[in-house]
PDB file of C-alpha atoms and ligand atoms in Angstrom:
ATOM      1  CA  UNK A 253    -117.080  74.608-174.750  1.00  0.00           C
ATOM      2  CA  UNK A 254    -119.191  71.526-175.237  1.00  0.00           C
ATOM      3  CA  UNK A 255    -118.017  67.998-174.595  1.00  0.00           C
ATOM      4  CA  UNK A 256    -118.609  67.043-178.176  1.00  0.00           C
ATOM      5  CA  UNK A 257    -116.149  69.565-179.539  1.00  0.00           C
ATOM      6  CA  UNK A 258    -113.343  68.232-177.364  1.00  0.00           C
ATOM      7  CA  UNK A 259    -113.071  64.523-178.039  1.00  0.00           C
ATOM      8  CA  UNK A 260    -116.477  63.188-178.925  1.00  0.00           C
ATOM      9  CA  UNK A 261    -118.950  61.950-176.355  1.00  0.00           C
ATOM     10  CA  UNK A 262    -117.613  58.385-176.224  1.00  0.00           C
ATOM     11  CA  UNK A 263    -114.523  59.387-174.239  1.00  0.00           C
ATOM     12  CA  UNK A 264    -116.679  61.309-171.802  1.00  0.00           C
ATOM     13  CA  UNK A 265    -118.983  58.373-171.414  1.00  0.00           C
ATOM     14  CA  UNK A 266    -116.024  56.255-170.372  1.00  0.00           C
ATOM     15  CA  UNK A 267    -114.797  58.881-167.909  1.00  0.00           C
ATOM     16  CA  UNK A 268    -118.194  59.196-166.271  1.00  0.00           C
ATOM     17  CA  UNK A 269    -118.487  55.392-166.176  1.00  0.00           C
ATOM     18  CA  UNK A 270    -115.124  55.170-164.408  1.00  0.00           C
ATOM     19  CA  UNK A 271    -115.964  57.854-161.861  1.00  0.00           C
ATOM     20  CA  UNK A 272    -119.394  56.440-161.030  1.00  0.00           C
ATOM     21  CA  UNK A 273    -118.432  52.761-161.412  1.00  0.00           C
ATOM     22  CA  UNK A 274    -121.335  52.306-163.822  1.00  0.00           C
ATOM     23  CA  UNK A 275    -120.956  49.670-166.502  1.00  0.00           C
ATOM     24  CA  UNK A 276    -122.349  51.699-169.362  1.00  0.00           C
ATOM     25  CA  UNK A 277    -122.946  55.435-169.648  1.00  0.00           C
ATOM     26  CA  UNK A 278    -124.753  57.119-172.509  1.00  0.00           C
ATOM     27  CA  UNK A 279    -124.494  60.891-172.781  1.00  0.00           C
ATOM     28  CA  UNK A 280    -126.812  62.955-174.946  1.00  0.00           C
ATOM     29  CA  UNK A 281    -125.805  66.497-175.972  1.00  0.00           C
ATOM     30  CA  UNK A 282    -127.129  69.493-174.018  1.00  0.00           C
ATOM     31  CA  UNK A 283    -128.311  70.247-170.494  1.00  0.00           C
ATOM     32  CA  UNK A 284    -131.880  69.304-169.645  1.00  0.00           C
ATOM     33  CA  UNK A 285    -132.035  71.991-166.947  1.00  0.00           C
ATOM     34  CA  UNK A 286    -131.970  74.468-169.778  1.00  0.00           C
ATOM     35  CA  UNK A 287    -133.839  72.932-172.673  1.00  0.00           C
ATOM     36  CA  UNK A 288    -136.749  70.544-172.484  1.00  0.00           C
ATOM     37  CA  UNK A 289    -135.794  68.871-175.790  1.00  0.00           C
ATOM     38  CA  UNK A 290    -132.730  67.434-174.064  1.00  0.00           C
ATOM     39  CA  UNK A 291    -135.021  65.366-171.813  1.00  0.00           C
ATOM     40  CA  UNK A 292    -136.717  64.028-174.938  1.00  0.00           C
ATOM     41  CA  UNK A 293    -133.279  62.970-176.199  1.00  0.00           C
ATOM     42  CA  UNK A 294    -132.695  61.159-172.896  1.00  0.00           C
ATOM     43  CA  UNK A 295    -136.016  59.465-173.569  1.00  0.00           C
ATOM     44  CA  UNK A 296    -135.028  58.501-177.080  1.00  0.00           C
ATOM     45  CA  UNK A 297    -131.702  57.046-175.907  1.00  0.00           C
ATOM     46  CA  UNK A 298    -133.488  55.104-173.184  1.00  0.00           C
ATOM     47  CA  UNK A 299    -136.018  53.626-175.601  1.00  0.00           C
ATOM     48  CA  UNK A 300    -133.140  52.486-177.808  1.00  0.00           C
ATOM     49  CA  UNK A 301    -131.429  50.777-174.867  1.00  0.00           C
ATOM     50  CA  UNK A 302    -134.668  49.083-173.873  1.00  0.00           C
ATOM     51  CA  UNK A 303    -135.079  47.760-177.396  1.00  0.00           C
ATOM     52  CA  UNK A 304    -131.549  46.411-177.392  1.00  0.00           C
ATOM     53  CA  UNK A 305    -131.846  44.700-174.042  1.00  0.00           C
ATOM     54  CA  UNK A 306    -135.408  43.408-173.725  1.00  0.00           C
ATOM     55  CA  UNK A 307    -136.659  40.053-174.919  1.00  0.00           C
ATOM     56  CA  UNK A 308    -140.268  38.860-175.314  1.00  0.00           C
ATOM     57  CA  UNK A 309    -142.085  38.014-172.053  1.00  0.00           C
ATOM     58  CA  UNK A 310    -139.892  40.337-170.012  1.00  0.00           C
ATOM     59  CA  UNK A 311    -141.441  42.483-167.323  1.00  0.00           C
ATOM     60  CA  UNK A 312    -140.267  46.087-167.065  1.00  0.00           C
ATOM     61  CA  UNK A 313    -140.782  48.083-163.870  1.00  0.00           C
ATOM     62  CA  UNK A 314    -140.839  51.832-164.409  1.00  0.00           C
ATOM     63  CA  UNK A 315    -140.677  54.724-161.977  1.00  0.00           C
ATOM     64  CA  UNK A 316    -142.365  58.115-162.197  1.00  0.00           C
ATOM     65  CA  UNK A 317    -141.155  61.637-162.918  1.00  0.00           C
ATOM     66  CA  UNK A 318    -140.924  63.989-165.892  1.00  0.00           C
ATOM     67  CA  UNK A 319    -137.887  62.193-167.345  1.00  0.00           C
ATOM     68  CA  UNK A 320    -139.660  58.839-167.388  1.00  0.00           C
ATOM     69  CA  UNK A 321    -142.710  60.568-168.848  1.00  0.00           C
ATOM     70  CA  UNK A 322    -140.449  61.633-171.727  1.00  0.00           C
ATOM     71  CA  UNK A 323    -139.161  58.080-172.101  1.00  0.00           C
ATOM     72  CA  UNK A 324    -142.797  57.029-172.492  1.00  0.00           C
ATOM     73  CA  UNK A 325    -143.430  59.820-174.943  1.00  0.00           C
ATOM     74  CA  UNK A 326    -140.519  58.737-177.121  1.00  0.00           C
ATOM     75  CA  UNK A 327    -141.535  55.078-177.076  1.00  0.00           C
ATOM     76  CA  UNK A 328    -142.276  53.482-180.440  1.00  0.00           C
ATOM     77  CA  UNK A 329    -143.629  50.025-181.265  1.00  0.00           C
ATOM     78  CA  UNK A 330    -141.287  47.133-181.753  1.00  0.00           C
ATOM     79  CA  UNK A 331    -142.087  43.483-182.336  1.00  0.00           C
ATOM     80  CA  UNK A 332    -139.963  42.669-179.323  1.00  0.00           C
ATOM     81  CA  UNK A 333    -142.394  44.501-177.070  1.00  0.00           C
ATOM     82  CA  UNK A 334    -145.462  42.446-178.060  1.00  0.00           C
ATOM     83  CA  UNK A 335    -145.195  40.267-175.010  1.00  0.00           C
ATOM     84  CA  UNK A 336    -143.433  42.677-172.713  1.00  0.00           C
ATOM     85  CA  UNK A 337    -145.409  43.903-169.694  1.00  0.00           C
ATOM     86  CA  UNK A 338    -144.835  47.335-168.193  1.00  0.00           C
ATOM     87  CA  UNK A 339    -145.570  47.789-164.496  1.00  0.00           C
ATOM     88  CA  UNK A 340    -145.038  50.617-162.027  1.00  0.00           C
ATOM     89  CA  UNK A 341    -142.066  50.003-159.737  1.00  0.00           C
ATOM     90  CA  UNK A 342    -143.805  51.348-156.627  1.00  0.00           C
ATOM     91  CA  UNK A 343    -147.142  52.742-155.525  1.00  0.00           C
ATOM     92  CA  UNK A 344    -148.075  56.406-155.133  1.00  0.00           C
ATOM     93  CA  UNK A 345    -145.289  58.804-154.152  1.00  0.00           C
ATOM     94  CA  UNK A 346    -147.198  62.060-154.047  1.00  0.00           C
ATOM     95  CA  UNK A 347    -146.731  62.955-157.707  1.00  0.00           C
ATOM     96  CA  UNK A 348    -149.252  64.418-160.153  1.00  0.00           C
ATOM     97  CA  UNK A 349    -151.133  61.879-162.231  1.00  0.00           C
ATOM     98  CA  UNK A 350    -149.283  62.763-165.462  1.00  0.00           C
ATOM     99  CA  UNK A 351    -145.938  61.743-163.992  1.00  0.00           C
ATOM    100  CA  UNK A 352    -147.024  58.842-161.818  1.00  0.00           C
ATOM    101  CA  UNK A 353    -145.467  55.456-162.498  1.00  0.00           C
ATOM    102  CA  UNK A 354    -148.894  53.951-163.271  1.00  0.00           C
ATOM    103  CA  UNK A 355    -149.589  56.517-165.991  1.00  0.00           C
ATOM    104  CA  UNK A 356    -146.120  56.135-167.438  1.00  0.00           C
ATOM    105  CA  UNK A 357    -146.398  52.328-167.549  1.00  0.00           C
ATOM    106  CA  UNK A 358    -149.668  52.437-169.439  1.00  0.00           C
ATOM    107  CA  UNK A 359    -148.447  55.114-171.883  1.00  0.00           C
ATOM    108  CA  UNK A 360    -145.243  53.218-172.518  1.00  0.00           C
ATOM    109  CA  UNK A 361    -147.071  49.947-173.063  1.00  0.00           C
ATOM    110  CA  UNK A 362    -149.619  51.508-175.396  1.00  0.00           C
ATOM    111  CA  UNK A 363    -146.944  53.201-177.515  1.00  0.00           C
ATOM    112  CA  UNK A 364    -144.777  50.095-177.526  1.00  0.00           C
ATOM    113  CA  UNK A 365    -147.705  47.783-178.409  1.00  0.00           C
ATOM    114  CA  UNK A 366    -146.922  45.947-175.209  1.00  0.00           C
ATOM    115  CA  UNK A 367    -148.992  45.105-172.144  1.00  0.00           C
ATOM    116  CA  UNK A 368    -149.323  46.759-168.775  1.00  0.00           C
ATOM    117  CA  UNK A 369    -150.596  46.153-165.282  1.00  0.00           C
ATOM    118  CA  UNK A 370    -151.375  48.858-162.755  1.00  0.00           C
ATOM    119  CA  UNK A 371    -150.839  49.125-159.030  1.00  0.00           C
ATOM    120  CA  UNK A 372    -153.491  51.242-157.365  1.00  0.00           C
ATOM    121  CA  UNK A 373    -152.409  52.407-153.935  1.00  0.00           C
ATOM    122  CA  UNK A 374    -153.156  55.745-152.329  1.00  0.00           C
ATOM    123  CA  UNK A 375    -150.123  57.855-151.453  1.00  0.00           C
ATOM    124  CA  UNK A 376    -150.696  58.200-147.742  1.00  0.00           C
ATOM    125  CA  UNK A 377    -151.482  54.979-145.964  1.00  0.00           C
ATOM    126  CA  UNK A 378    -151.270  53.995-142.352  1.00  0.00           C
ATOM    127  CA  UNK A 379    -148.956  51.140-141.508  1.00  0.00           C
ATOM    128  CA  UNK A 380    -151.965  48.935-140.696  1.00  0.00           C
ATOM    129  CA  UNK A 381    -153.678  49.570-144.020  1.00  0.00           C
ATOM    130  CA  UNK A 382    -150.465  49.027-145.949  1.00  0.00           C
ATOM    131  CA  UNK A 383    -149.808  45.773-144.164  1.00  0.00           C
ATOM    132  CA  UNK A 384    -153.284  44.449-144.836  1.00  0.00           C
ATOM    133  CA  UNK A 385    -153.268  45.694-148.432  1.00  0.00           C
ATOM    134  CA  UNK A 386    -150.200  43.629-149.327  1.00  0.00           C
ATOM    135  CA  UNK A 387    -152.075  40.558-148.139  1.00  0.00           C
ATOM    136  CA  UNK A 388    -154.922  41.081-150.613  1.00  0.00           C
ATOM    137  CA  UNK A 389    -154.577  38.209-153.106  1.00  0.00           C
ATOM    138  CA  UNK A 390    -154.727  40.470-156.191  1.00  0.00           C
ATOM    139  CA  UNK A 391    -152.150  42.919-154.831  1.00  0.00           C
ATOM    140  CA  UNK A 392    -149.966  40.124-153.536  1.00  0.00           C
ATOM    141  CA  UNK A 393    -149.864  38.511-156.960  1.00  0.00           C
ATOM    142  CA  UNK A 394    -149.107  41.833-158.637  1.00  0.00           C
ATOM    143  CA  UNK A 395    -146.270  42.563-156.211  1.00  0.00           C
ATOM    144  CA  UNK A 396    -144.805  39.157-156.968  1.00  0.00           C
ATOM    145  CA  UNK A 397    -145.089  39.978-160.674  1.00  0.00           C
ATOM    146  CA  UNK A 398    -143.323  43.345-160.188  1.00  0.00           C
ATOM    147  CA  UNK A 399    -140.481  41.649-158.325  1.00  0.00           C
ATOM    148  CA  UNK A 400    -139.970  39.377-161.344  1.00  0.00           C
ATOM    149  CA  UNK A 401    -139.132  42.312-163.594  1.00  0.00           C
ATOM    150  CA  UNK A 402    -136.072  41.826-165.783  1.00  0.00           C
ATOM    151  CA  UNK A 403    -135.519  45.532-166.170  1.00  0.00           C
ATOM    152  CA  UNK A 404    -136.072  48.514-163.908  1.00  0.00           C
ATOM    153  CA  UNK A 405    -136.071  51.995-165.458  1.00  0.00           C
ATOM    154  CA  UNK A 406    -136.034  54.949-163.101  1.00  0.00           C
ATOM    155  CA  UNK A 407    -135.154  58.578-162.585  1.00  0.00           C
ATOM    156  CA  UNK A 408    -133.147  60.359-159.917  1.00  0.00           C
ATOM    157  CA  UNK A 409    -133.891  63.744-158.411  1.00  0.00           C
ATOM    158  CA  UNK A 410    -132.202  66.225-156.113  1.00  0.00           C
ATOM    159  CA  UNK A 411    -133.567  65.590-152.613  1.00  0.00           C
ATOM    160  CA  UNK A 412    -134.765  69.158-152.042  1.00  0.00           C
ATOM    161  CA  UNK A 413    -136.497  69.361-155.428  1.00  0.00           C
ATOM    162  CA  UNK A 414    -138.308  66.108-154.817  1.00  0.00           C
ATOM    163  CA  UNK A 415    -139.297  66.896-151.245  1.00  0.00           C
ATOM    164  CA  UNK A 416    -140.767  70.180-152.423  1.00  0.00           C
ATOM    165  CA  UNK A 417    -142.571  68.677-155.412  1.00  0.00           C
ATOM    166  CA  UNK A 418    -144.208  66.070-153.194  1.00  0.00           C
ATOM    167  CA  UNK A 419    -145.335  68.553-150.585  1.00  0.00           C
ATOM    168  CA  UNK A 420    -143.529  66.510-147.996  1.00  0.00           C
ATOM    169  CA  UNK A 421    -144.651  67.053-144.434  1.00  0.00           C
ATOM    170  CA  UNK A 422    -142.470  69.192-142.224  1.00  0.00           C
ATOM    171  CA  UNK A 423    -141.321  66.403-139.902  1.00  0.00           C
ATOM    172  CA  UNK A 424    -139.873  64.574-142.923  1.00  0.00           C
ATOM    173  CA  UNK A 425    -138.327  67.781-144.261  1.00  0.00           C
ATOM    174  CA  UNK A 426    -136.555  68.183-140.930  1.00  0.00           C
ATOM    175  CA  UNK A 427    -135.192  64.643-141.152  1.00  0.00           C
ATOM    176  CA  UNK A 428    -133.980  65.219-144.698  1.00  0.00           C
ATOM    177  CA  UNK A 429    -132.229  68.384-143.695  1.00  0.00           C
ATOM    178  CA  UNK A 430    -130.736  66.963-140.545  1.00  0.00           C
ATOM    179  CA  UNK A 431    -129.455  63.892-142.366  1.00  0.00           C
ATOM    180  CA  UNK A 432    -128.259  65.979-145.316  1.00  0.00           C
ATOM    181  CA  UNK A 433    -130.182  64.178-148.011  1.00  0.00           C
ATOM    182  CA  UNK A 434    -128.975  65.096-151.500  1.00  0.00           C
ATOM    183  CA  UNK A 435    -130.563  62.474-153.740  1.00  0.00           C
ATOM    184  CA  UNK A 436    -133.886  60.749-154.271  1.00  0.00           C
ATOM    185  CA  UNK A 437    -134.803  57.670-156.292  1.00  0.00           C
ATOM    186  CA  UNK A 438    -137.778  55.239-155.996  1.00  0.00           C
ATOM    187  CA  UNK A 439    -139.057  57.110-152.943  1.00  0.00           C
ATOM    188  CA  UNK A 440    -135.771  56.656-151.089  1.00  0.00           C
ATOM    189  CA  UNK A 441    -133.606  59.604-150.023  1.00  0.00           C
ATOM    190  CA  UNK A 442    -129.807  59.343-149.868  1.00  0.00           C
ATOM    191  CA  UNK A 443    -126.995  61.417-148.406  1.00  0.00           C
ATOM    192  CA  UNK A 444    -123.865  62.218-150.403  1.00  0.00           C
ATOM    193  CA  UNK A 445    -122.268  58.926-149.351  1.00  0.00           C
ATOM    194  CA  UNK A 446    -125.131  56.993-150.895  1.00  0.00           C
ATOM    195  CA  UNK A 447    -126.596  55.984-147.530  1.00  0.00           C
ATOM    196  CA  UNK A 448    -130.379  55.739-147.278  1.00  0.00           C
ATOM    197  CA  UNK A 449    -131.568  58.428-144.863  1.00  0.00           C
ATOM    198  CA  UNK A 450    -135.320  58.228-145.424  1.00  0.00           C
ATOM    199  CA  UNK A 451    -137.789  56.002-147.208  1.00  0.00           C
ATOM    200  CA  UNK A 452    -141.300  56.947-148.361  1.00  0.00           C
ATOM    201  CA  UNK A 453    -143.794  54.340-147.317  1.00  0.00           C
ATOM    202  CA  UNK A 454    -145.459  52.749-150.268  1.00  0.00           C
ATOM    203  CA  UNK A 455    -145.766  49.223-151.531  1.00  0.00           C
ATOM    204  CA  UNK A 456    -144.028  47.806-154.602  1.00  0.00           C
ATOM    205  CA  UNK A 457    -140.382  47.282-155.384  1.00  0.00           C
ATOM    206  CA  UNK A 458    -138.153  47.908-152.389  1.00  0.00           C
ATOM    207  CA  UNK A 459    -134.525  48.705-153.135  1.00  0.00           C
ATOM    208  CA  UNK A 460    -133.272  45.602-151.354  1.00  0.00           C
ATOM    209  CA  UNK A 461    -135.458  43.511-153.669  1.00  0.00           C
ATOM    210  CA  UNK A 462    -133.187  44.392-156.590  1.00  0.00           C
ATOM    211  CA  UNK A 463    -131.289  41.365-157.832  1.00  0.00           C
ATOM    212  CA  UNK A 464    -128.022  40.989-159.672  1.00  0.00           C
ATOM    213  CA  UNK A 465    -129.781  39.552-162.720  1.00  0.00           C
ATOM    214  CA  UNK A 466    -132.047  42.563-163.126  1.00  0.00           C
ATOM    215  CA  UNK A 467    -130.936  45.323-165.450  1.00  0.00           C
ATOM    216  CA  UNK A 468    -131.272  48.737-163.855  1.00  0.00           C
ATOM    217  CA  UNK A 469    -131.379  51.714-166.198  1.00  0.00           C
ATOM    218  CA  UNK A 470    -131.105  55.150-164.619  1.00  0.00           C
ATOM    219  CA  UNK A 471    -132.217  58.120-166.700  1.00  0.00           C
ATOM    220  CA  UNK A 472    -131.301  61.500-165.261  1.00  0.00           C
ATOM    221  CA  UNK A 473    -129.879  64.655-166.770  1.00  0.00           C
ATOM    222  CA  UNK A 474    -129.262  68.304-166.011  1.00  0.00           C
ATOM    223  CA  UNK A 475    -126.336  69.834-164.123  1.00  0.00           C
ATOM    224  CA  UNK A 476    -128.610  70.314-161.109  1.00  0.00           C
ATOM    225  CA  UNK A 477    -128.828  66.533-160.705  1.00  0.00           C
ATOM    226  CA  UNK A 478    -125.065  65.848-160.752  1.00  0.00           C
ATOM    227  CA  UNK A 479    -124.712  65.597-156.987  1.00  0.00           C
ATOM    228  CA  UNK A 480    -127.810  63.418-156.743  1.00  0.00           C
ATOM    229  CA  UNK A 481    -126.644  61.058-159.510  1.00  0.00           C
ATOM    230  CA  UNK A 482    -123.209  60.717-157.903  1.00  0.00           C
ATOM    231  CA  UNK A 483    -124.712  59.980-154.484  1.00  0.00           C
ATOM    232  CA  UNK A 484    -127.228  57.449-155.793  1.00  0.00           C
ATOM    233  CA  UNK A 485    -124.549  55.545-157.746  1.00  0.00           C
ATOM    234  CA  UNK A 486    -122.625  55.167-154.487  1.00  0.00           C
ATOM    235  CA  UNK A 487    -125.609  53.313-153.103  1.00  0.00           C
ATOM    236  CA  UNK A 488    -125.835  50.973-156.061  1.00  0.00           C
ATOM    237  CA  UNK A 489    -124.203  51.588-159.430  1.00  0.00           C
ATOM    238  CA  UNK A 490    -126.750  50.994-162.167  1.00  0.00           C
ATOM    239  CA  UNK A 491    -126.116  48.835-165.202  1.00  0.00           C
ATOM    240  CA  UNK A 492    -126.801  51.730-167.535  1.00  0.00           C
ATOM    241  CA  UNK A 493    -126.838  55.477-166.875  1.00  0.00           C
ATOM    242  CA  UNK A 494    -128.437  57.647-169.514  1.00  0.00           C
ATOM    243  CA  UNK A 495    -127.553  61.256-168.874  1.00  0.00           C
ATOM    244  CA  UNK A 496    -126.721  64.506-170.610  1.00  0.00           C
ATOM    245  CA  UNK A 497    -123.697  66.715-171.123  1.00  0.00           C
ATOM    246  CA  UNK A 498    -124.807  69.157-168.420  1.00  0.00           C
ATOM    247  CA  UNK A 499    -124.952  66.510-165.702  1.00  0.00           C
ATOM    248  CA  UNK A 500    -121.808  64.748-166.954  1.00  0.00           C
ATOM    249  CA  UNK A 501    -119.673  67.868-166.865  1.00  0.00           C
ATOM    250  CA  UNK A 502    -120.800  68.575-163.331  1.00  0.00           C
ATOM    251  CA  UNK A 503    -120.220  64.959-162.244  1.00  0.00           C
ATOM    252  CA  UNK A 504    -116.647  65.252-163.548  1.00  0.00           C
ATOM    253  CA  UNK A 505    -116.272  68.603-161.794  1.00  0.00           C
ATOM    254  CA  UNK A 506    -115.667  70.458-165.058  1.00  0.00           C
TER     255      UNK A 506
HETATM  256  O1  LIG B 171    -141.224  60.503-157.869  1.00  0.00           O
HETATM  257  C1  LIG B 171    -140.791  59.620-158.837  1.00  0.00           C
HETATM  258  C2  LIG B 171    -139.378  59.892-159.301  1.00  0.00           C
HETATM  259  O2  LIG B 171    -139.010  58.841-160.163  1.00  0.00           O
HETATM  260  C3  LIG B 171    -138.349  60.041-158.198  1.00  0.00           C
HETATM  261  O3  LIG B 171    -137.947  58.831-157.637  1.00  0.00           O
HETATM  262  C4  LIG B 171    -137.250  60.795-158.887  1.00  0.00           C
HETATM  263  O4  LIG B 171    -136.403  61.469-157.987  1.00  0.00           O
HETATM  264  C5  LIG B 171    -138.051  61.768-159.715  1.00  0.00           C
HETATM  265  O5  LIG B 171    -139.288  61.129-159.995  1.00  0.00           O
HETATM  266  C6  LIG B 171    -137.382  62.253-160.956  1.00  0.00           C
HETATM  267  O6  LIG B 171    -138.236  63.196-161.543  1.00  0.00           O
HETATM  268  P1  LIG B 171    -137.842  64.065-162.807  1.00  0.00           P
HETATM  269  O7  LIG B 171    -137.538  63.125-163.892  1.00  0.00           O
HETATM  270  O8  LIG B 171    -139.063  64.881-163.054  1.00  0.00           O
HETATM  271  O9  LIG B 171    -136.674  64.910-162.414  1.00  0.00           O
END
């Protein structure tokens, strides 16, 4: 039985919002674990939200991943976006080029008729290099720009899926297992209580940089992400969660 046939998605959206303490939940039909078109629908819903919430001159920080790549794919031009700048939230996180935040920012901006700025940082950097890199005037200015973003749009993944996809080194895998990581977002790993248990080292937006006046939109669907979504929202409930029926049912334990 689908959620739609019971009471309409609006009631379910409210239930998920109550459980996760998220202000606004949008549920699209289907389960993105099963059908790839569902992820496109997540993308479409996200684009609509962005259009409703953004104003000219806003800066939007976007994360990587296949879901965000679908948000970019579903992006369409809007006058409102003319002076909006899209930037990657953080530097390299070991993802393929197609789903890196840089690529997604430029695709989104191009489709939206907006602007973009890129952050070029290799994935694996020593502490020393990272620390000197952030002092480079150009990078420093860009990081300041990223921190001024009005909106942050990001995905969430299951910790094990993400660790595997990134070819994480075995010492980190051990930590994740030992600390029972279940969720990943922005390069941070969380346990089921929403506690940060590991952080990938890259420059850009750090989670404690997030301010009350920034709108955070989380886009994540598929029943396999239910535990991860629930854990992440314990860390910091987003302003908007865009998810699907599959994830929602699992979040509600149905
Ligand atoms: O690696 C970038 C990232 O945004 C992660 O923070 C997140 O867990 C993941 O991608 C989501 O990827 P996908 O949308 O492909 O499930």
